[in-house]
């Protein structure tokens, strides 16, 4: 598949991940150890060496002052805005916030460079473009700093995408359609946020977002480490930094296991060089430590719902994002607050990166386009005389597309026409679905002489625009029909197509009858009028044949069968041919005479 390769990157506070579209499908890329998630940690050695990810974290217990974690907190920040950080913060000569002699962008760039490397290694080619996600609440300065970090890492950042939007894409919530509202609950390592999104014009808008930038799995690790130490009779606060790091790391491991099992041993041999800890911990203990944190997150949820002006019941979906939502107690609390089971179909800690990858695939044109928007699932047209369906864009037309036709007035002196926009495969308008209708004014004209051009246009987002133009005045009437044109439920499409096949013969018969009836209704009065005025222009045998043909048409109209009516109309048409020509000739001769006299 052609298209441009663009990476999708979740640059998280505690963990990051990278993905790309491969053979038309979005996937996350694993490092050499087979891991798809990389800790957002950077070690800066004294000699200038740099290590990122798990290797950087491993240095934390021996060189805590040289390992930078949670750099995302400092992105786009000025000195003094953040008070608490893992290493000392300083200011550069030109007033920029610095850690270990680097700006936050430079530190983030190291993480991005690592992710780029993982991708290039997996894909066996170089890549220099990316979509990077940021929290919905990031301001311009924070977004700009993220973009700069990408550039420092040697990539063009083609889009900065909101994390909840990315998550919604990963869960396929874009298929819920216009006006769908969804909540994204994201509990990661160091931050929590809840965003309420609404689909508008095919893209998600953030209606409200509330969070706590100091709430996440890290808090739980610390609480569990303290709890473990206390149960072992150790005063956590008196321990060295290195010993604290060891206990916190073990707490994190135990916490993860307790999402799967009811008990796990907390093991910290020689954590301070001489003493060791070994304690059995239970999920119930962890849950009671987690309770206050979960309660804080639920408060944010209530506020966000209030900000968005909607109730939990009005949401179309709730999804969980962030590694900490793997904790069963978190899932239960969210399910209870929102009154529904959250969608668990994606890995919560991979959803944001996956969504960024989908967005990158759409921008780069490498993703298989959602079939849903590819073609018109059903024919689109308008109702014409006699209640017939007049197809303008046939079923299975690739979008975007455009097509039109000319229509005329059915009655003399008529000065407007109702355009009913229809969708479906049936011959009669009434059996199809009406998507909308509008009145088109035009200049009154004799029957069949007004000209109204109707044009259908479907853009790449599946929005149908119907334009009707009065050719005489050039005046346009336009309506827009959103989504319904292409976004039809598969089941409904199947039903419509099935019915059209089932009724094919009846439908066709009705169309033939209707078309013949319209012709007959036009012909009969015209013939009668002409015969009355014909005088000797028409021979007696001709007159008899015309009267007989007209009678046959009336009988066939009564009979209601399509083929006899069609045949009778044809006979009447033919029988009047010579007569009509003679009428025209006489009219011309009379006109000529008038002009000569
Ligand atoms: P970020 O904050 O960077 O977006 P993630 O979404 O990757 O981070 O979440 C990381 C957090 O998820 C960490 O605190 C980690 O301990 C926690 N976590 C990951 N897996 C589990 C699990 N199985 N059970 C409990 N917590 C988990
Ligand atoms: Mg995250």
PDB file of C-alpha atoms in Angstrom, residues 260-460:
ATOM      1  CA  UNK A 260      -4.408 -10.616  38.999  1.00  0.00           C
ATOM      2  CA  UNK A 261      -4.147 -12.442  42.333  1.00  0.00           C
ATOM      3  CA  UNK A 262      -5.409 -12.101  45.892  1.00  0.00           C
ATOM      4  CA  UNK A 263      -2.048 -12.292  47.668  1.00  0.00           C
ATOM      5  CA  UNK A 264       1.590 -11.697  46.861  1.00  0.00           C
ATOM      6  CA  UNK A 265       4.780 -11.640  48.911  1.00  0.00           C
ATOM      7  CA  UNK A 266       6.567  -8.348  49.251  1.00  0.00           C
ATOM      8  CA  UNK A 267      10.277  -9.254  49.101  1.00  0.00           C
ATOM      9  CA  UNK A 268      13.073  -6.739  49.622  1.00  0.00           C
ATOM     10  CA  UNK A 269      16.332  -8.498  50.474  1.00  0.00           C
ATOM     11  CA  UNK A 270      19.051  -6.207  51.852  1.00  0.00           C
ATOM     12  CA  UNK A 271      17.131  -3.154  50.720  1.00  0.00           C
ATOM     13  CA  UNK A 272      19.375  -0.887  52.801  1.00  0.00           C
ATOM     14  CA  UNK A 273      22.468  -3.040  52.498  1.00  0.00           C
ATOM     15  CA  UNK A 274      21.807  -5.119  55.588  1.00  0.00           C
ATOM     16  CA  UNK A 275      18.130  -5.589  56.479  1.00  0.00           C
ATOM     17  CA  UNK A 276      15.532  -7.477  54.442  1.00  0.00           C
ATOM     18  CA  UNK A 277      11.737  -7.440  54.317  1.00  0.00           C
ATOM     19  CA  UNK A 278       9.383 -10.312  53.543  1.00  0.00           C
ATOM     20  CA  UNK A 279       5.643  -9.822  54.022  1.00  0.00           C
ATOM     21  CA  UNK A 280       2.473 -11.323  52.552  1.00  0.00           C
ATOM     22  CA  UNK A 281       0.231  -8.597  51.152  1.00  0.00           C
ATOM     23  CA  UNK A 282      -3.371  -8.999  50.066  1.00  0.00           C
ATOM     24  CA  UNK A 283      -5.492  -7.355  47.433  1.00  0.00           C
ATOM     25  CA  UNK A 284      -7.811  -6.173  50.207  1.00  0.00           C
ATOM     26  CA  UNK A 285      -4.949  -4.276  51.836  1.00  0.00           C
ATOM     27  CA  UNK A 286      -4.053  -2.640  48.539  1.00  0.00           C
ATOM     28  CA  UNK A 287      -7.678  -1.749  47.933  1.00  0.00           C
ATOM     29  CA  UNK A 288      -8.012   0.003  51.253  1.00  0.00           C
ATOM     30  CA  UNK A 289      -4.855   2.013  50.442  1.00  0.00           C
ATOM     31  CA  UNK A 290      -6.278   2.817  46.998  1.00  0.00           C
ATOM     32  CA  UNK A 291      -9.709   3.924  48.251  1.00  0.00           C
ATOM     33  CA  UNK A 292      -8.887   7.607  48.885  1.00  0.00           C
ATOM     34  CA  UNK A 293      -7.156   7.929  45.515  1.00  0.00           C
ATOM     35  CA  UNK A 294     -10.075   6.369  43.692  1.00  0.00           C
ATOM     36  CA  UNK A 295     -12.472   8.651  45.550  1.00  0.00           C
ATOM     37  CA  UNK A 296     -10.506  11.699  44.348  1.00  0.00           C
ATOM     38  CA  UNK A 297     -10.710  10.485  40.768  1.00  0.00           C
ATOM     39  CA  UNK A 298     -14.479   9.996  41.055  1.00  0.00           C
ATOM     40  CA  UNK A 299     -14.856  13.583  42.236  1.00  0.00           C
ATOM     41  CA  UNK A 300     -13.128  14.784  39.079  1.00  0.00           C
ATOM     42  CA  UNK A 301     -15.516  12.623  37.043  1.00  0.00           C
ATOM     43  CA  UNK A 302     -18.564  14.235  38.625  1.00  0.00           C
ATOM     44  CA  UNK A 303     -17.155  17.698  37.998  1.00  0.00           C
ATOM     45  CA  UNK A 304     -16.329  16.922  34.371  1.00  0.00           C
ATOM     46  CA  UNK A 305     -19.849  15.616  33.773  1.00  0.00           C
ATOM     47  CA  UNK A 306     -21.269  18.769  35.335  1.00  0.00           C
ATOM     48  CA  UNK A 307     -18.973  20.919  33.152  1.00  0.00           C
ATOM     49  CA  UNK A 308     -20.075  19.037  30.047  1.00  0.00           C
ATOM     50  CA  UNK A 309     -23.689  19.479  31.066  1.00  0.00           C
ATOM     51  CA  UNK A 310     -24.589  15.839  30.808  1.00  0.00           C
ATOM     52  CA  UNK A 311     -25.411  12.919  33.018  1.00  0.00           C
ATOM     53  CA  UNK A 312     -23.685   9.554  33.062  1.00  0.00           C
ATOM     54  CA  UNK A 313     -26.789   8.014  31.504  1.00  0.00           C
ATOM     55  CA  UNK A 314     -26.485  10.289  28.466  1.00  0.00           C
ATOM     56  CA  UNK A 315     -23.055   8.940  27.553  1.00  0.00           C
ATOM     57  CA  UNK A 316     -22.751   6.502  24.671  1.00  0.00           C
ATOM     58  CA  UNK A 317     -19.595   4.862  26.000  1.00  0.00           C
ATOM     59  CA  UNK A 318     -17.063   4.928  28.806  1.00  0.00           C
ATOM     60  CA  UNK A 319     -13.526   3.723  28.214  1.00  0.00           C
ATOM     61  CA  UNK A 320     -10.603   3.080  30.523  1.00  0.00           C
ATOM     62  CA  UNK A 321      -7.107   4.263  29.731  1.00  0.00           C
ATOM     63  CA  UNK A 322      -3.870   4.128  31.699  1.00  0.00           C
ATOM     64  CA  UNK A 323      -2.130   1.199  33.353  1.00  0.00           C
ATOM     65  CA  UNK A 324      -3.728   1.863  36.733  1.00  0.00           C
ATOM     66  CA  UNK A 325      -7.177   1.069  35.363  1.00  0.00           C
ATOM     67  CA  UNK A 326      -6.084  -2.568  35.379  1.00  0.00           C
ATOM     68  CA  UNK A 327      -6.746  -2.511  39.108  1.00  0.00           C
ATOM     69  CA  UNK A 328     -10.084  -4.303  39.654  1.00  0.00           C
ATOM     70  CA  UNK A 329     -11.212  -1.848  42.353  1.00  0.00           C
ATOM     71  CA  UNK A 330     -10.764   1.045  39.888  1.00  0.00           C
ATOM     72  CA  UNK A 331     -12.844  -0.742  37.261  1.00  0.00           C
ATOM     73  CA  UNK A 332     -15.621  -1.436  39.744  1.00  0.00           C
ATOM     74  CA  UNK A 333     -15.690   2.145  40.967  1.00  0.00           C
ATOM     75  CA  UNK A 334     -15.904   3.509  37.414  1.00  0.00           C
ATOM     76  CA  UNK A 335     -18.598   1.015  36.454  1.00  0.00           C
ATOM     77  CA  UNK A 336     -20.631   2.026  39.479  1.00  0.00           C
ATOM     78  CA  UNK A 337     -20.286   5.767  38.993  1.00  0.00           C
ATOM     79  CA  UNK A 338     -21.205   5.644  35.314  1.00  0.00           C
ATOM     80  CA  UNK A 339     -23.834   2.973  35.752  1.00  0.00           C
ATOM     81  CA  UNK A 340     -22.400   0.788  33.017  1.00  0.00           C
ATOM     82  CA  UNK A 341     -19.593  -1.664  32.359  1.00  0.00           C
ATOM     83  CA  UNK A 342     -16.667   0.135  30.746  1.00  0.00           C
ATOM     84  CA  UNK A 343     -15.371  -1.049  27.365  1.00  0.00           C
ATOM     85  CA  UNK A 344     -12.343  -3.252  28.092  1.00  0.00           C
ATOM     86  CA  UNK A 345     -11.616  -4.314  24.529  1.00  0.00           C
ATOM     87  CA  UNK A 346      -8.215  -2.571  24.355  1.00  0.00           C
ATOM     88  CA  UNK A 347      -5.109  -2.686  26.541  1.00  0.00           C
ATOM     89  CA  UNK A 348      -5.597   0.432  28.679  1.00  0.00           C
ATOM     90  CA  UNK A 349      -1.907   1.336  28.687  1.00  0.00           C
ATOM     91  CA  UNK A 350      -1.606   0.953  24.913  1.00  0.00           C
ATOM     92  CA  UNK A 351      -4.808   2.652  23.780  1.00  0.00           C
ATOM     93  CA  UNK A 352      -3.374   6.167  23.494  1.00  0.00           C
ATOM     94  CA  UNK A 353      -0.405   5.055  21.379  1.00  0.00           C
ATOM     95  CA  UNK A 354      -2.697   2.929  19.231  1.00  0.00           C
ATOM     96  CA  UNK A 355      -5.025   5.881  18.645  1.00  0.00           C
ATOM     97  CA  UNK A 356      -2.061   8.098  17.733  1.00  0.00           C
ATOM     98  CA  UNK A 357      -1.014   5.401  15.256  1.00  0.00           C
ATOM     99  CA  UNK A 358      -4.484   5.303  13.705  1.00  0.00           C
ATOM    100  CA  UNK A 359      -4.422   9.080  13.322  1.00  0.00           C
ATOM    101  CA  UNK A 360      -0.930   8.851  11.810  1.00  0.00           C
ATOM    102  CA  UNK A 361      -2.185   6.208   9.372  1.00  0.00           C
ATOM    103  CA  UNK A 362      -5.091   8.384   8.307  1.00  0.00           C
ATOM    104  CA  UNK A 363      -2.812  11.406   7.817  1.00  0.00           C
ATOM    105  CA  UNK A 364      -0.213   9.375   5.960  1.00  0.00           C
ATOM    106  CA  UNK A 365      -2.784   7.529   3.887  1.00  0.00           C
ATOM    107  CA  UNK A 366      -1.479   4.102   4.874  1.00  0.00           C
ATOM    108  CA  UNK A 367      -4.442   2.927   6.882  1.00  0.00           C
ATOM    109  CA  UNK A 368      -7.110   0.934   5.119  1.00  0.00           C
ATOM    110  CA  UNK A 369      -9.906   3.447   5.001  1.00  0.00           C
ATOM    111  CA  UNK A 370     -12.815   2.530   7.184  1.00  0.00           C
ATOM    112  CA  UNK A 371     -15.150   0.718   4.783  1.00  0.00           C
ATOM    113  CA  UNK A 372     -17.908   2.684   6.363  1.00  0.00           C
ATOM    114  CA  UNK A 373     -16.909   5.899   4.622  1.00  0.00           C
ATOM    115  CA  UNK A 374     -15.600   4.402   1.432  1.00  0.00           C
ATOM    116  CA  UNK A 375     -18.711   4.016  -0.654  1.00  0.00           C
ATOM    117  CA  UNK A 376     -22.368   4.925  -0.539  1.00  0.00           C
ATOM    118  CA  UNK A 377     -24.018   1.870   1.014  1.00  0.00           C
ATOM    119  CA  UNK A 378     -27.374   2.684  -0.644  1.00  0.00           C
ATOM    120  CA  UNK A 379     -28.539   4.690  -3.647  1.00  0.00           C
ATOM    121  CA  UNK A 380     -29.400   8.345  -3.215  1.00  0.00           C
ATOM    122  CA  UNK A 381     -31.934  10.198  -5.281  1.00  0.00           C
ATOM    123  CA  UNK A 382     -35.060  12.299  -5.271  1.00  0.00           C
ATOM    124  CA  UNK A 383     -38.735  11.680  -5.770  1.00  0.00           C
ATOM    125  CA  UNK A 384     -40.081  12.611  -9.182  1.00  0.00           C
ATOM    126  CA  UNK A 385     -43.531  12.667 -10.824  1.00  0.00           C
ATOM    127  CA  UNK A 386     -45.804   9.852  -9.896  1.00  0.00           C
ATOM    128  CA  UNK A 387     -43.920   9.019  -6.695  1.00  0.00           C
ATOM    129  CA  UNK A 388     -40.991   7.394  -8.467  1.00  0.00           C
ATOM    130  CA  UNK A 389     -37.467   7.154  -7.103  1.00  0.00           C
ATOM    131  CA  UNK A 390     -35.011   8.899  -9.383  1.00  0.00           C
ATOM    132  CA  UNK A 391     -31.502   7.713  -8.499  1.00  0.00           C
ATOM    133  CA  UNK A 392     -28.805  10.371  -8.703  1.00  0.00           C
ATOM    134  CA  UNK A 393     -25.920   8.614  -6.962  1.00  0.00           C
ATOM    135  CA  UNK A 394     -26.132   4.826  -7.246  1.00  0.00           C
ATOM    136  CA  UNK A 395     -25.302   2.436  -4.461  1.00  0.00           C
ATOM    137  CA  UNK A 396     -21.599   1.609  -3.977  1.00  0.00           C
ATOM    138  CA  UNK A 397     -20.301   4.839  -5.510  1.00  0.00           C
ATOM    139  CA  UNK A 398     -16.905   5.774  -4.077  1.00  0.00           C
ATOM    140  CA  UNK A 399     -16.943   9.021  -2.159  1.00  0.00           C
ATOM    141  CA  UNK A 400     -16.277  11.916  -2.517  1.00  0.00           C
ATOM    142  CA  UNK A 401     -18.561  12.156  -5.536  1.00  0.00           C
ATOM    143  CA  UNK A 402     -20.888  14.483  -7.411  1.00  0.00           C
ATOM    144  CA  UNK A 403     -23.804  13.941  -9.800  1.00  0.00           C
ATOM    145  CA  UNK A 404     -26.817  15.838 -11.048  1.00  0.00           C
ATOM    146  CA  UNK A 405     -29.884  15.885 -13.235  1.00  0.00           C
ATOM    147  CA  UNK A 406     -32.347  18.354 -14.734  1.00  0.00           C
ATOM    148  CA  UNK A 407     -36.004  18.380 -13.710  1.00  0.00           C
ATOM    149  CA  UNK A 408     -39.022  20.305 -14.879  1.00  0.00           C
ATOM    150  CA  UNK A 409     -42.427  21.406 -13.622  1.00  0.00           C
ATOM    151  CA  UNK A 410     -45.363  18.998 -13.760  1.00  0.00           C
ATOM    152  CA  UNK A 411     -48.044  21.689 -13.990  1.00  0.00           C
ATOM    153  CA  UNK A 412     -48.359  25.022 -15.751  1.00  0.00           C
ATOM    154  CA  UNK A 413     -47.925  28.084 -13.580  1.00  0.00           C
ATOM    155  CA  UNK A 414     -46.308  26.080 -10.803  1.00  0.00           C
ATOM    156  CA  UNK A 415     -43.745  28.242  -9.028  1.00  0.00           C
ATOM    157  CA  UNK A 416     -42.090  25.851  -6.632  1.00  0.00           C
ATOM    158  CA  UNK A 417     -41.210  22.218  -6.347  1.00  0.00           C
ATOM    159  CA  UNK A 418     -40.649  20.034  -3.320  1.00  0.00           C
ATOM    160  CA  UNK A 419     -37.407  18.098  -3.468  1.00  0.00           C
ATOM    161  CA  UNK A 420     -37.497  14.977  -1.324  1.00  0.00           C
ATOM    162  CA  UNK A 421     -34.063  13.443  -0.831  1.00  0.00           C
ATOM    163  CA  UNK A 422     -34.318   9.673  -0.711  1.00  0.00           C
ATOM    164  CA  UNK A 423     -32.096   6.762   0.109  1.00  0.00           C
ATOM    165  CA  UNK A 424     -32.741   3.164  -0.839  1.00  0.00           C
ATOM    166  CA  UNK A 425     -33.021   0.608  -3.590  1.00  0.00           C
ATOM    167  CA  UNK A 426     -36.753   0.539  -4.214  1.00  0.00           C
ATOM    168  CA  UNK A 427     -38.427   1.881  -7.354  1.00  0.00           C
ATOM    169  CA  UNK A 428     -41.142   3.787  -5.564  1.00  0.00           C
ATOM    170  CA  UNK A 429     -40.239   6.782  -3.429  1.00  0.00           C
ATOM    171  CA  UNK A 430     -42.527   5.676  -0.597  1.00  0.00           C
ATOM    172  CA  UNK A 431     -40.544   2.461  -0.045  1.00  0.00           C
ATOM    173  CA  UNK A 432     -37.251   4.309   0.425  1.00  0.00           C
ATOM    174  CA  UNK A 433     -36.065   6.407   3.372  1.00  0.00           C
ATOM    175  CA  UNK A 434     -36.445  10.126   3.272  1.00  0.00           C
ATOM    176  CA  UNK A 435     -33.280  11.939   4.421  1.00  0.00           C
ATOM    177  CA  UNK A 436     -34.739  15.407   4.093  1.00  0.00           C
ATOM    178  CA  UNK A 437     -36.830  17.644   1.879  1.00  0.00           C
ATOM    179  CA  UNK A 438     -37.002  21.250   0.846  1.00  0.00           C
ATOM    180  CA  UNK A 439     -38.976  23.616  -1.360  1.00  0.00           C
ATOM    181  CA  UNK A 440     -37.285  25.006  -4.470  1.00  0.00           C
ATOM    182  CA  UNK A 441     -38.823  28.202  -5.812  1.00  0.00           C
ATOM    183  CA  UNK A 442     -38.616  28.901  -9.541  1.00  0.00           C
ATOM    184  CA  UNK A 443     -40.157  31.303 -12.042  1.00  0.00           C
ATOM    185  CA  UNK A 444     -43.604  30.172 -13.105  1.00  0.00           C
ATOM    186  CA  UNK A 445     -43.574  28.734 -16.613  1.00  0.00           C
ATOM    187  CA  UNK A 446     -45.815  26.613 -18.843  1.00  0.00           C
ATOM    188  CA  UNK A 447     -45.867  22.943 -17.979  1.00  0.00           C
ATOM    189  CA  UNK A 448     -42.556  21.235 -18.677  1.00  0.00           C
ATOM    190  CA  UNK A 449     -40.686  24.468 -19.330  1.00  0.00           C
ATOM    191  CA  UNK A 450     -39.235  25.431 -15.981  1.00  0.00           C
ATOM    192  CA  UNK A 451     -35.754  23.998 -15.566  1.00  0.00           C
ATOM    193  CA  UNK A 452     -34.444  22.963 -12.162  1.00  0.00           C
ATOM    194  CA  UNK A 453     -31.034  21.365 -11.918  1.00  0.00           C
ATOM    195  CA  UNK A 454     -30.504  19.155  -8.884  1.00  0.00           C
ATOM    196  CA  UNK A 455     -26.984  18.260  -7.829  1.00  0.00           C
ATOM    197  CA  UNK A 456     -25.835  15.821  -5.134  1.00  0.00           C
ATOM    198  CA  UNK A 457     -22.375  16.119  -3.672  1.00  0.00           C
ATOM    199  CA  UNK A 458     -20.880  13.866  -0.965  1.00  0.00           C
ATOM    200  CA  UNK A 459     -17.631  15.016   0.585  1.00  0.00           C
ATOM    201  CA  UNK A 460     -14.915  12.830   2.114  1.00  0.00           C
TER     202      UNK A 460
END
